[in-house]
Amino acid sequence: MSERRRLAIRGDLLDLVDDPGFGAVDTPAVRFDADAWLLVEDGRIVGRSRSDPGDGWQRVDHRGRLVTPGFVDTHVHMPQLDVIASYGTELLDWLNTYTFPAEARYADAEVSRAGAERFVAALLAHGTTAAVVFPTVHKVSADALFGAAQSRGMRVIAGKVLMDRHAPDFLTDDVAGAERDCVDGIERWHGRDRLAYALTVRFAPTSTPAQLDMAGRLLRSYPGLYMQTHVAENRAEVAWVAELFPQARSYLDVYHRHGLLDQRSVLAHGIWLDDADRALLAATGAQIAHSPTSNLFLGSGLIGWAALDAAGAAVTLASDVGGGTSLAMQRTMAAAYRIQALQGVRLTAWKALYAATRGAARALRLDDEIGSLEPGRVADLAVWDWAVGPVATHRDALARTLHERVFAWMVLGDERNLAATYVAGRLQHPRAG
């Protein structure tokens, strides 16, 4: 019988036990144990202790540092690391000018392999241990991504992009070929280790009704499949969808009519929605992956998070690189705060952290696996310096409450604060030096 793999990590343990809501700074949804040991056996959390667990454990002393669940990024594009921080266009021009040419390179197996390794390493270097990812239209890109994630033991949800019209010829597929590729990907990767397949519709304009129907049919045919796409990101895009699908009540309704909305549907952006759309999201259990740095960078608009929340629709946080400007979820959370502040809503650090950890896990139906420091959860963890640099260190020293301290970490912090990332209890990103 093999010996148990026991790991004990000492630090300031922080996670959320429930949705803290908007505006509540003092809330029982926050669980914080200063200077405690988090106990991990065979890759899963088994408890915590105030005292040293003893010689039977591999002890890693991070006292004075913050320990959180690894971040869950609910919408990010693997190939778009190539075009992050590109100048000067709105969404539709962005796709044609930057995104599509970058994605074309991923038809090459070696480009896909190298890109997937680089992308997975970059996620881990930002404290992100689980992600919902767009590769490209090429099956080889999805295979490369799954292989890279599997080698690190990560929870990744992905699938080849579906796109059979209104895109360059070198990036389009067809319904029959796309279905074959999806079925092959599902049978090869879905449910294997910590991987899950997502029917990945680029967005409604780039799929024919026949392709959307095919995706809906597969979604119903295989238990536990996800669906990911974009919705209502940009006004020009919304107008285009209305022209292409005149029978649909709204952009969101296009997906609903084709059987693509359920409890495992992840829709990025959701800026230009109305009350009926929000009610439909709540009724189907689909989530909005809010991508604040992307929305600000491309000038897409300001999401009505509070209205979505009030309607019972799930909102999670996403980097959306490369329209987004950083894989660091602290920067994502800080940008989300600014977007809400512009609308007179105050986003607490607790609500933001919830949307990037436990809230994301719940929306993905993975709360029993990731997103918290509960016993039984997989030990996907990030260890952080509370502050880096003279300004942040000074601010941290003056913090009077836990929320004030975590909020400053959120606003002033990024990947430079990261000391270590663990996936299933194994160190996958140690800070250099």
Tab-separated table of C-alpha atoms in Angstrom:
chain	number	residue	atom	x	y	z
A	1	MET	CA	0.000	0.000	0.000
A	2	SER	CA	1.491	3.355	-1.007
A	3	GLU	CA	2.187	5.948	1.650
A	4	ARG	CA	-0.209	8.870	1.856
A	5	ARG	CA	1.029	12.149	0.418
A	6	ARG	CA	0.583	14.639	3.265
A	7	LEU	CA	1.146	18.372	2.883
A	8	ALA	CA	0.613	21.119	5.456
A	9	ILE	CA	0.744	24.763	4.352
A	10	ARG	CA	1.005	27.492	6.958
A	11	GLY	CA	-0.419	30.932	6.248
A	12	ASP	CA	-3.426	33.239	6.539
A	13	LEU	CA	-6.278	31.124	5.164
A	14	LEU	CA	-9.058	33.003	3.345
A	15	ASP	CA	-12.071	31.737	1.413
A	16	LEU	CA	-15.811	32.371	1.035
A	17	VAL	CA	-18.441	29.999	2.393
A	18	ASP	CA	-21.329	31.672	0.525
A	19	ASP	CA	-22.290	34.605	-1.674
A	20	PRO	CA	-21.630	37.735	0.430
A	21	GLY	CA	-23.902	39.959	-1.689
A	22	PHE	CA	-23.215	43.555	-2.618
A	23	GLY	CA	-22.073	46.102	-0.063
A	24	ALA	CA	-21.663	43.811	2.951
A	25	VAL	CA	-18.205	44.386	4.415
A	26	ASP	CA	-18.933	42.513	7.641
A	27	THR	CA	-20.427	39.180	6.620
A	28	PRO	CA	-20.450	35.583	7.866
A	29	ALA	CA	-19.756	34.528	4.256
A	30	VAL	CA	-16.048	35.217	4.889
A	31	ARG	CA	-13.892	32.570	6.536
A	32	PHE	CA	-10.470	33.730	7.695
A	33	ASP	CA	-7.951	31.908	9.866
A	34	ALA	CA	-4.819	33.930	10.523
A	35	ASP	CA	-1.640	31.880	10.866
A	36	ALA	CA	-3.148	28.414	10.527
A	37	TRP	CA	-2.139	25.182	8.821
A	38	LEU	CA	-4.095	23.904	5.822
A	39	LEU	CA	-3.894	20.113	5.724
A	40	VAL	CA	-3.826	18.228	2.426
A	41	GLU	CA	-3.781	14.459	1.887
A	42	ASP	CA	-3.357	12.908	-1.544
A	43	GLY	CA	-4.230	16.162	-3.244
A	44	ARG	CA	-7.397	16.963	-1.294
A	45	ILE	CA	-7.988	19.287	1.628
A	46	VAL	CA	-8.750	17.381	4.833
A	47	GLY	CA	-8.832	20.186	7.393
A	48	ARG	CA	-6.943	22.951	9.126
A	49	SER	CA	-5.060	23.236	12.387
A	50	ARG	CA	-3.858	25.970	14.715
A	51	SER	CA	-0.880	23.881	15.749
A	52	ASP	CA	1.989	22.282	13.848
A	53	PRO	CA	0.708	18.927	12.527
A	54	GLY	CA	4.024	17.185	13.222
A	55	ASP	CA	6.652	15.185	11.417
A	56	GLY	CA	4.213	13.016	9.474
A	57	TRP	CA	3.536	15.965	7.180
A	58	GLN	CA	5.553	17.827	4.576
A	59	ARG	CA	5.347	21.289	6.106
A	60	VAL	CA	5.600	24.449	4.013
A	61	ASP	CA	5.783	27.593	6.117
A	62	HIS	CA	4.180	30.613	4.436
A	63	ARG	CA	3.426	32.456	7.668
A	64	GLY	CA	2.602	36.091	7.008
A	65	ARG	CA	1.281	35.256	3.548
A	66	LEU	CA	-2.265	34.909	2.256
A	67	VAL	CA	-3.548	31.485	1.138
A	68	THR	CA	-6.631	31.371	-1.095
A	69	PRO	CA	-8.296	28.890	-3.406
A	70	GLY	CA	-6.794	29.035	-6.879
A	71	PHE	CA	-8.638	31.422	-9.168
A	72	VAL	CA	-11.238	30.175	-11.638
A	73	ASP	CA	-11.116	32.152	-14.906
A	74	THR	CA	-14.429	31.539	-16.671
A	75	HIS	CA	-13.538	33.008	-20.071
A	76	VAL	CA	-10.117	33.304	-21.699
A	77	HIS	CA	-8.650	32.724	-25.178
A	78	MET	CA	-5.513	30.581	-25.404
A	79	PRO	CA	-4.190	31.972	-28.743
A	80	GLN	CA	-4.825	35.583	-27.834
A	81	LEU	CA	-1.742	35.877	-25.664
A	82	ASP	CA	-0.264	36.721	-29.066
A	83	VAL	CA	-2.386	39.871	-29.416
A	84	ILE	CA	-2.787	41.134	-25.858
A	85	ALA	CA	-2.268	44.898	-25.633
A	86	SER	CA	-2.938	45.570	-29.328
A	87	TYR	CA	-3.944	49.106	-30.190
A	88	GLY	CA	-6.999	50.791	-31.410
A	89	THR	CA	-10.170	48.938	-32.395
A	90	GLU	CA	-13.612	47.921	-31.167
A	91	LEU	CA	-14.767	44.324	-31.060
A	92	LEU	CA	-15.559	43.498	-34.697
A	93	ASP	CA	-12.477	45.265	-36.058
A	94	TRP	CA	-10.403	43.651	-33.295
A	95	LEU	CA	-11.370	40.196	-34.533
A	96	ASN	CA	-10.446	40.888	-38.141
A	97	THR	CA	-7.320	42.939	-37.453
A	98	TYR	CA	-5.700	40.969	-34.652
A	99	THR	CA	-7.534	37.865	-33.494
A	100	PHE	CA	-8.208	35.931	-36.679
A	101	PRO	CA	-4.655	36.279	-38.064
A	102	ALA	CA	-3.228	35.135	-34.717
A	103	GLU	CA	-5.567	32.156	-34.541
A	104	ALA	CA	-4.694	31.052	-38.072
A	105	ARG	CA	-1.209	30.089	-36.893
A	106	TYR	CA	-2.676	27.435	-34.606
A	107	ALA	CA	-3.454	25.177	-37.555
A	108	ASP	CA	0.155	24.089	-37.107
A	109	ALA	CA	0.516	21.332	-34.504
A	110	GLU	CA	3.810	22.649	-33.154
A	111	VAL	CA	2.448	26.179	-32.806
A	112	SER	CA	-0.531	24.764	-30.919
A	113	ARG	CA	1.663	22.634	-28.652
A	114	ALA	CA	3.996	25.506	-27.783
A	115	GLY	CA	1.089	27.916	-27.394
A	116	ALA	CA	-0.782	25.568	-25.077
A	117	GLU	CA	2.270	25.011	-22.858
A	118	ARG	CA	2.906	28.746	-22.683
A	119	PHE	CA	-0.740	29.487	-21.907
A	120	VAL	CA	-1.121	26.896	-19.142
A	121	ALA	CA	2.126	28.036	-17.524
A	122	ALA	CA	0.914	31.638	-17.701
A	123	LEU	CA	-2.353	30.795	-15.958
A	124	LEU	CA	-0.482	29.107	-13.117
A	125	ALA	CA	1.939	32.037	-12.884
A	126	HIS	CA	-1.076	34.255	-12.140
A	127	GLY	CA	-2.618	31.994	-9.480
A	128	THR	CA	-5.300	30.599	-11.806
A	129	THR	CA	-5.783	26.854	-11.424
A	130	ALA	CA	-9.007	26.308	-13.391
A	131	ALA	CA	-10.287	27.932	-16.567
A	132	VAL	CA	-12.921	27.874	-19.290
A	133	VAL	CA	-10.899	28.349	-22.455
A	134	PHE	CA	-11.338	29.092	-26.144
A	135	PRO	CA	-8.630	27.480	-28.278
A	136	THR	CA	-9.143	27.961	-32.058
A	137	VAL	CA	-11.263	26.401	-34.788
A	138	HIS	CA	-8.532	23.816	-35.289
A	139	LYS	CA	-9.026	20.484	-33.545
A	140	VAL	CA	-5.267	20.273	-32.995
A	141	SER	CA	-5.379	23.404	-30.831
A	142	ALA	CA	-7.988	21.917	-28.514
A	143	ASP	CA	-6.049	18.658	-28.272
A	144	ALA	CA	-2.875	20.573	-27.418
A	145	LEU	CA	-4.658	22.558	-24.718
A	146	PHE	CA	-6.197	19.479	-23.125
A	147	GLY	CA	-2.843	17.706	-23.185
A	148	ALA	CA	-1.026	20.614	-21.551
A	149	ALA	CA	-3.677	20.974	-18.845
A	150	GLN	CA	-3.732	17.236	-18.192
A	151	SER	CA	0.023	17.165	-17.686
A	152	ARG	CA	-0.380	19.738	-14.884
A	153	GLY	CA	-3.470	18.088	-13.371
A	154	MET	CA	-5.595	21.186	-13.993
A	155	ARG	CA	-9.350	21.595	-14.235
A	156	VAL	CA	-9.906	22.932	-17.756
A	157	ILE	CA	-13.087	23.217	-19.810
A	158	ALA	CA	-12.584	23.744	-23.548
A	159	GLY	CA	-13.419	22.578	-27.053
A	160	LYS	CA	-12.615	23.417	-30.648
A	161	VAL	CA	-14.234	26.650	-31.826
A	162	LEU	CA	-17.291	26.366	-34.104
A	163	MET	CA	-17.280	28.924	-36.898
A	164	ASP	CA	-18.778	28.153	-40.322
A	165	ARG	CA	-19.483	31.629	-41.719
A	166	HIS	CA	-18.554	35.327	-41.528
A	167	ALA	CA	-14.906	34.547	-40.872
A	168	PRO	CA	-11.860	34.156	-43.118
A	169	ASP	CA	-11.891	30.980	-45.221
A	170	PHE	CA	-8.766	29.749	-43.466
A	171	LEU	CA	-10.644	29.753	-40.137
A	172	THR	CA	-14.034	28.351	-41.067
A	173	ASP	CA	-15.260	24.800	-40.622
A	174	ASP	CA	-18.446	23.112	-41.821
A	175	VAL	CA	-21.257	21.471	-39.898
A	176	ALA	CA	-20.403	17.857	-40.667
A	177	GLY	CA	-16.655	18.227	-40.152
A	178	ALA	CA	-17.133	20.245	-36.979
A	179	GLU	CA	-19.472	17.610	-35.577
A	180	ARG	CA	-16.929	14.864	-36.266
A	181	ASP	CA	-14.195	16.879	-34.575
A	182	CYS	CA	-16.399	17.611	-31.560
A	183	VAL	CA	-17.469	13.995	-31.123
A	184	ASP	CA	-13.860	12.891	-31.357
A	185	GLY	CA	-12.836	15.501	-28.798
A	186	ILE	CA	-15.664	14.562	-26.449
A	187	GLU	CA	-14.848	10.870	-26.591
A	188	ARG	CA	-11.130	11.509	-26.144
A	189	TRP	CA	-11.134	14.184	-23.438
A	190	HIS	CA	-14.512	14.699	-21.739
A	191	GLY	CA	-14.442	13.380	-18.188
A	192	ARG	CA	-10.836	12.287	-18.468
A	193	ASP	CA	-8.902	13.290	-15.332
A	194	ARG	CA	-10.027	16.886	-14.644
A	195	LEU	CA	-10.980	17.843	-18.195
A	196	ALA	CA	-14.411	18.619	-19.635
A	197	TYR	CA	-15.511	19.375	-23.167
A	198	ALA	CA	-17.403	22.526	-24.120
A	199	LEU	CA	-19.310	23.097	-27.341
A	200	THR	CA	-17.546	26.317	-28.257
A	201	VAL	CA	-19.640	28.607	-30.440
A	202	ARG	CA	-17.499	31.636	-31.330
A	203	PHE	CA	-20.545	33.877	-31.309
A	204	ALA	CA	-23.898	33.731	-33.055
A	205	PRO	CA	-22.852	35.643	-36.227
A	206	THR	CA	-20.119	33.125	-37.113
A	207	SER	CA	-22.333	30.036	-36.924
A	208	THR	CA	-25.165	29.142	-39.269
A	209	PRO	CA	-28.459	28.006	-37.742
A	210	ALA	CA	-27.526	24.479	-38.838
A	211	GLN	CA	-24.303	24.619	-36.852
A	212	LEU	CA	-26.075	26.003	-33.788
A	213	ASP	CA	-28.605	23.175	-34.039
A	214	MET	CA	-25.763	20.656	-34.247
A	215	ALA	CA	-24.179	22.093	-31.108
A	216	GLY	CA	-27.493	21.954	-29.274
A	217	ARG	CA	-27.975	18.343	-30.318
A	218	LEU	CA	-24.561	17.344	-28.983
A	219	LEU	CA	-25.163	19.254	-25.767
A	220	ARG	CA	-28.251	17.130	-25.143
A	221	SER	CA	-26.560	13.890	-26.158
A	222	TYR	CA	-23.566	13.828	-23.815
A	223	PRO	CA	-24.027	14.216	-20.045
A	224	GLY	CA	-22.047	16.959	-18.383
A	225	LEU	CA	-20.993	18.830	-21.523
A	226	TYR	CA	-20.530	22.578	-21.314
A	227	MET	CA	-21.342	25.279	-23.855
A	228	GLN	CA	-19.339	28.487	-24.127
A	229	THR	CA	-19.836	31.508	-26.327
A	230	HIS	CA	-20.135	35.311	-26.344
A	231	VAL	CA	-23.285	37.374	-25.962
A	232	ALA	CA	-24.227	41.054	-26.118
A	233	GLU	CA	-20.704	42.419	-25.793
A	234	ASN	CA	-20.882	45.358	-28.178
A	235	ARG	CA	-23.726	47.442	-29.616
A	236	ALA	CA	-22.660	46.923	-33.235
A	237	GLU	CA	-22.490	43.168	-32.608
A	238	VAL	CA	-25.994	43.173	-31.086
A	239	ALA	CA	-27.359	45.023	-34.126
A	240	TRP	CA	-25.677	42.526	-36.458
A	241	VAL	CA	-27.207	39.582	-34.612
A	242	ALA	CA	-30.651	41.184	-34.917
A	243	GLU	CA	-30.189	41.361	-38.698
A	244	LEU	CA	-28.959	37.762	-38.967
A	245	PHE	CA	-31.603	36.256	-36.669
A	246	PRO	CA	-34.747	38.384	-37.101
A	247	GLN	CA	-36.965	35.678	-35.609
A	248	ALA	CA	-35.165	35.812	-32.234
A	249	ARG	CA	-36.405	38.136	-29.512
A	250	SER	CA	-32.857	39.016	-28.487
A	251	TYR	CA	-29.227	37.994	-28.911
A	252	LEU	CA	-29.523	35.656	-25.916
A	253	ASP	CA	-32.705	34.178	-27.343
A	254	VAL	CA	-30.761	33.000	-30.414
A	255	TYR	CA	-28.903	30.524	-28.216
A	256	HIS	CA	-32.062	29.558	-26.352
A	257	ARG	CA	-33.907	28.751	-29.595
A	258	HIS	CA	-31.117	26.383	-30.586
A	259	GLY	CA	-31.049	24.543	-27.250
A	260	LEU	CA	-27.801	26.031	-26.043
A	261	LEU	CA	-28.771	27.423	-22.649
A	262	ASP	CA	-28.569	25.220	-19.594
A	263	GLN	CA	-26.787	24.996	-16.236
A	264	ARG	CA	-23.422	24.482	-17.907
A	265	SER	CA	-23.639	27.350	-20.386
A	266	VAL	CA	-20.997	30.062	-20.034
A	267	LEU	CA	-21.689	33.290	-21.917
A	268	ALA	CA	-19.016	35.962	-21.931
A	269	HIS	CA	-19.864	39.641	-21.423
A	270	GLY	CA	-23.667	40.049	-21.283
A	271	ILE	CA	-23.487	43.841	-21.246
A	272	TRP	CA	-26.463	44.714	-23.469
A	273	LEU	CA	-29.194	42.566	-21.906
A	274	ASP	CA	-32.723	43.445	-20.810
A	275	ASP	CA	-35.028	42.189	-18.044
A	276	ALA	CA	-36.329	39.298	-20.145
A	277	ASP	CA	-32.781	38.185	-20.887
A	278	ARG	CA	-31.846	38.301	-17.229
A	279	ALA	CA	-34.911	36.240	-16.326
A	280	LEU	CA	-33.988	33.693	-19.017
A	281	LEU	CA	-30.480	33.349	-17.608
A	282	ALA	CA	-31.882	32.731	-14.145
A	283	ALA	CA	-34.433	30.210	-15.434
A	284	THR	CA	-31.903	28.181	-17.425
A	285	GLY	CA	-29.028	28.423	-14.925
A	286	ALA	CA	-26.656	29.842	-17.547
A	287	GLN	CA	-23.960	32.215	-16.312
A	288	ILE	CA	-22.438	35.465	-17.511
A	289	ALA	CA	-18.631	35.517	-17.504
A	290	HIS	CA	-17.988	39.195	-16.769
A	291	SER	CA	-14.800	40.378	-18.461
A	292	PRO	CA	-14.145	43.873	-17.108
A	293	THR	CA	-10.644	44.646	-18.392
A	294	SER	CA	-11.716	43.616	-21.884
A	295	ASN	CA	-14.929	45.638	-21.710
A	296	LEU	CA	-12.996	48.742	-20.708
A	297	PHE	CA	-10.137	48.209	-23.164
A	298	LEU	CA	-12.396	47.695	-26.178
A	299	GLY	CA	-14.916	50.293	-25.031
A	300	SER	CA	-17.743	47.757	-25.081
A	301	GLY	CA	-19.824	49.072	-22.178
A	302	LEU	CA	-20.587	48.680	-18.476
A	303	ILE	CA	-22.283	45.512	-17.285
A	304	GLY	CA	-25.339	45.754	-15.022
A	305	TRP	CA	-24.053	43.240	-12.476
A	306	ALA	CA	-26.462	44.307	-9.730
A	307	ALA	CA	-29.465	43.846	-12.050
A	308	LEU	CA	-28.249	40.378	-13.058
A	309	ASP	CA	-27.716	39.511	-9.407
A	310	ALA	CA	-31.170	40.746	-8.438
A	311	ALA	CA	-32.717	38.602	-11.177
A	312	GLY	CA	-30.966	35.510	-9.849
A	313	ALA	CA	-28.528	35.184	-12.754
A	314	ALA	CA	-25.023	33.977	-11.966
A	315	VAL	CA	-22.118	36.326	-12.707
A	316	THR	CA	-18.530	35.116	-12.587
A	317	LEU	CA	-15.237	36.828	-13.396
A	318	ALA	CA	-13.021	36.317	-16.416
A	319	SER	CA	-9.831	37.794	-17.809
A	320	ASP	CA	-10.847	37.477	-21.498
A	321	VAL	CA	-7.241	37.767	-22.620
A	322	GLY	CA	-6.376	39.068	-25.198
A	323	GLY	CA	-9.178	41.665	-25.311
A	324	GLY	CA	-8.583	41.645	-21.581
A	325	THR	CA	-5.338	43.211	-20.524
A	326	SER	CA	-4.065	40.784	-17.880
A	327	LEU	CA	-4.414	37.196	-16.696
A	328	ALA	CA	-4.158	38.502	-13.116
A	329	MET	CA	-7.539	38.094	-11.478
A	330	GLN	CA	-6.718	40.844	-8.974
A	331	ARG	CA	-6.602	43.278	-11.887
A	332	THR	CA	-9.831	41.780	-13.170
A	333	MET	CA	-11.504	42.268	-9.789
A	334	ALA	CA	-10.216	45.831	-9.493
A	335	ALA	CA	-11.562	46.668	-12.960
A	336	ALA	CA	-14.913	45.143	-12.014
A	337	TYR	CA	-14.993	47.445	-8.985
A	338	ARG	CA	-14.439	50.488	-11.216
A	339	ILE	CA	-17.190	49.470	-13.616
A	340	GLN	CA	-19.671	49.134	-10.775
A	341	ALA	CA	-18.529	52.393	-9.165
A	342	LEU	CA	-19.339	54.214	-12.408
A	343	GLN	CA	-22.916	52.995	-11.944
A	344	GLY	CA	-23.182	53.875	-8.269
A	345	VAL	CA	-22.682	50.304	-7.047
A	346	ARG	CA	-19.950	49.354	-4.572
A	347	LEU	CA	-18.373	45.963	-5.226
A	348	THR	CA	-16.752	44.636	-2.066
A	349	ALA	CA	-13.579	42.598	-2.128
A	350	TRP	CA	-15.682	39.704	-0.816
A	351	LYS	CA	-18.161	39.753	-3.713
A	352	ALA	CA	-15.323	40.064	-6.233
A	353	LEU	CA	-13.314	37.236	-4.661
A	354	TYR	CA	-16.416	35.059	-4.492
A	355	ALA	CA	-17.050	35.566	-8.228
A	356	ALA	CA	-13.468	34.492	-8.987
A	357	THR	CA	-13.441	31.431	-6.696
A	358	ARG	CA	-16.412	29.738	-5.043
A	359	GLY	CA	-19.053	31.587	-7.060
A	360	ALA	CA	-17.391	30.517	-10.303
A	361	ALA	CA	-17.150	26.943	-9.050
A	362	ARG	CA	-20.844	26.936	-8.153
A	363	ALA	CA	-21.876	28.391	-11.497
A	364	LEU	CA	-19.852	25.668	-13.246
A	365	ARG	CA	-21.410	22.969	-11.021
A	366	LEU	CA	-17.953	22.221	-9.630
A	367	ASP	CA	-18.397	23.486	-6.074
A	368	ASP	CA	-17.687	20.019	-4.718
A	369	GLU	CA	-14.241	20.103	-6.338
A	370	ILE	CA	-12.840	23.649	-6.507
A	371	GLY	CA	-13.324	27.223	-5.343
A	372	SER	CA	-12.940	26.931	-1.577
A	373	LEU	CA	-10.792	25.567	1.233
A	374	GLU	CA	-13.468	23.108	2.388
A	375	PRO	CA	-12.428	19.608	3.396
A	376	GLY	CA	-12.888	17.260	0.459
A	377	ARG	CA	-12.047	19.880	-2.159
A	378	VAL	CA	-9.086	19.406	-4.465
A	379	ALA	CA	-6.124	21.370	-3.116
A	380	ASP	CA	-5.890	23.954	-5.902
A	381	LEU	CA	-4.280	26.810	-3.985
A	382	ALA	CA	-2.527	30.118	-4.420
A	383	VAL	CA	-0.147	31.664	-1.880
A	384	TRP	CA	0.289	35.441	-1.966
A	385	ASP	CA	2.349	38.180	-0.413
A	386	TRP	CA	-0.132	40.588	1.098
A	387	ALA	CA	1.776	43.489	-0.416
A	388	VAL	CA	4.686	44.085	-2.779
A	389	GLY	CA	6.605	47.343	-3.055
A	390	PRO	CA	6.809	50.347	-0.736
A	391	VAL	CA	3.394	51.852	-1.517
A	392	ALA	CA	1.398	48.645	-1.124
A	393	THR	CA	3.417	47.585	1.937
A	394	HIS	CA	2.741	50.933	3.607
A	395	ARG	CA	-0.963	50.711	2.773
A	396	ASP	CA	-1.182	47.162	4.103
A	397	ALA	CA	0.411	48.193	7.389
A	398	LEU	CA	-2.224	50.889	7.892
A	399	ALA	CA	-5.241	48.663	7.169
A	400	ARG	CA	-7.676	48.671	10.082
A	401	THR	CA	-9.959	45.794	9.089
A	402	LEU	CA	-9.664	42.538	7.197
A	403	HIS	CA	-11.784	43.853	4.336
A	404	GLU	CA	-9.615	46.963	4.058
A	405	ARG	CA	-6.545	44.765	3.840
A	406	VAL	CA	-7.983	42.377	1.249
A	407	PHE	CA	-9.387	45.246	-0.805
A	408	ALA	CA	-5.939	46.864	-0.955
A	409	TRP	CA	-4.443	43.487	-1.976
A	410	MET	CA	-7.070	43.296	-4.719
A	411	VAL	CA	-6.517	46.809	-6.050
A	412	LEU	CA	-2.732	47.040	-5.688
A	413	GLY	CA	-1.848	43.389	-6.232
A	414	ASP	CA	-1.236	41.198	-9.252
A	415	GLU	CA	0.958	38.250	-10.244
A	416	ARG	CA	3.954	39.889	-8.556
A	417	ASN	CA	2.307	39.027	-5.230
A	418	LEU	CA	2.173	35.330	-6.081
A	419	ALA	CA	4.537	33.150	-4.069
A	420	ALA	CA	3.308	29.701	-5.140
A	421	THR	CA	0.557	27.878	-6.996
A	422	TYR	CA	-0.515	24.345	-6.119
A	423	VAL	CA	-2.676	22.047	-8.240
A	424	ALA	CA	-4.105	19.049	-6.415
A	425	GLY	CA	-1.535	19.626	-3.697
A	426	ARG	CA	1.455	19.645	-6.051
A	427	LEU	CA	3.576	22.734	-6.494
A	428	GLN	CA	3.115	23.829	-10.099
A	429	HIS	CA	4.439	27.383	-9.959
A	430	PRO	CA	7.113	28.365	-7.469
A	431	ARG	CA	8.182	31.989	-7.576
A	432	ALA	CA	11.687	32.350	-8.952
A	433	GLY	CA	14.329	33.687	-6.604
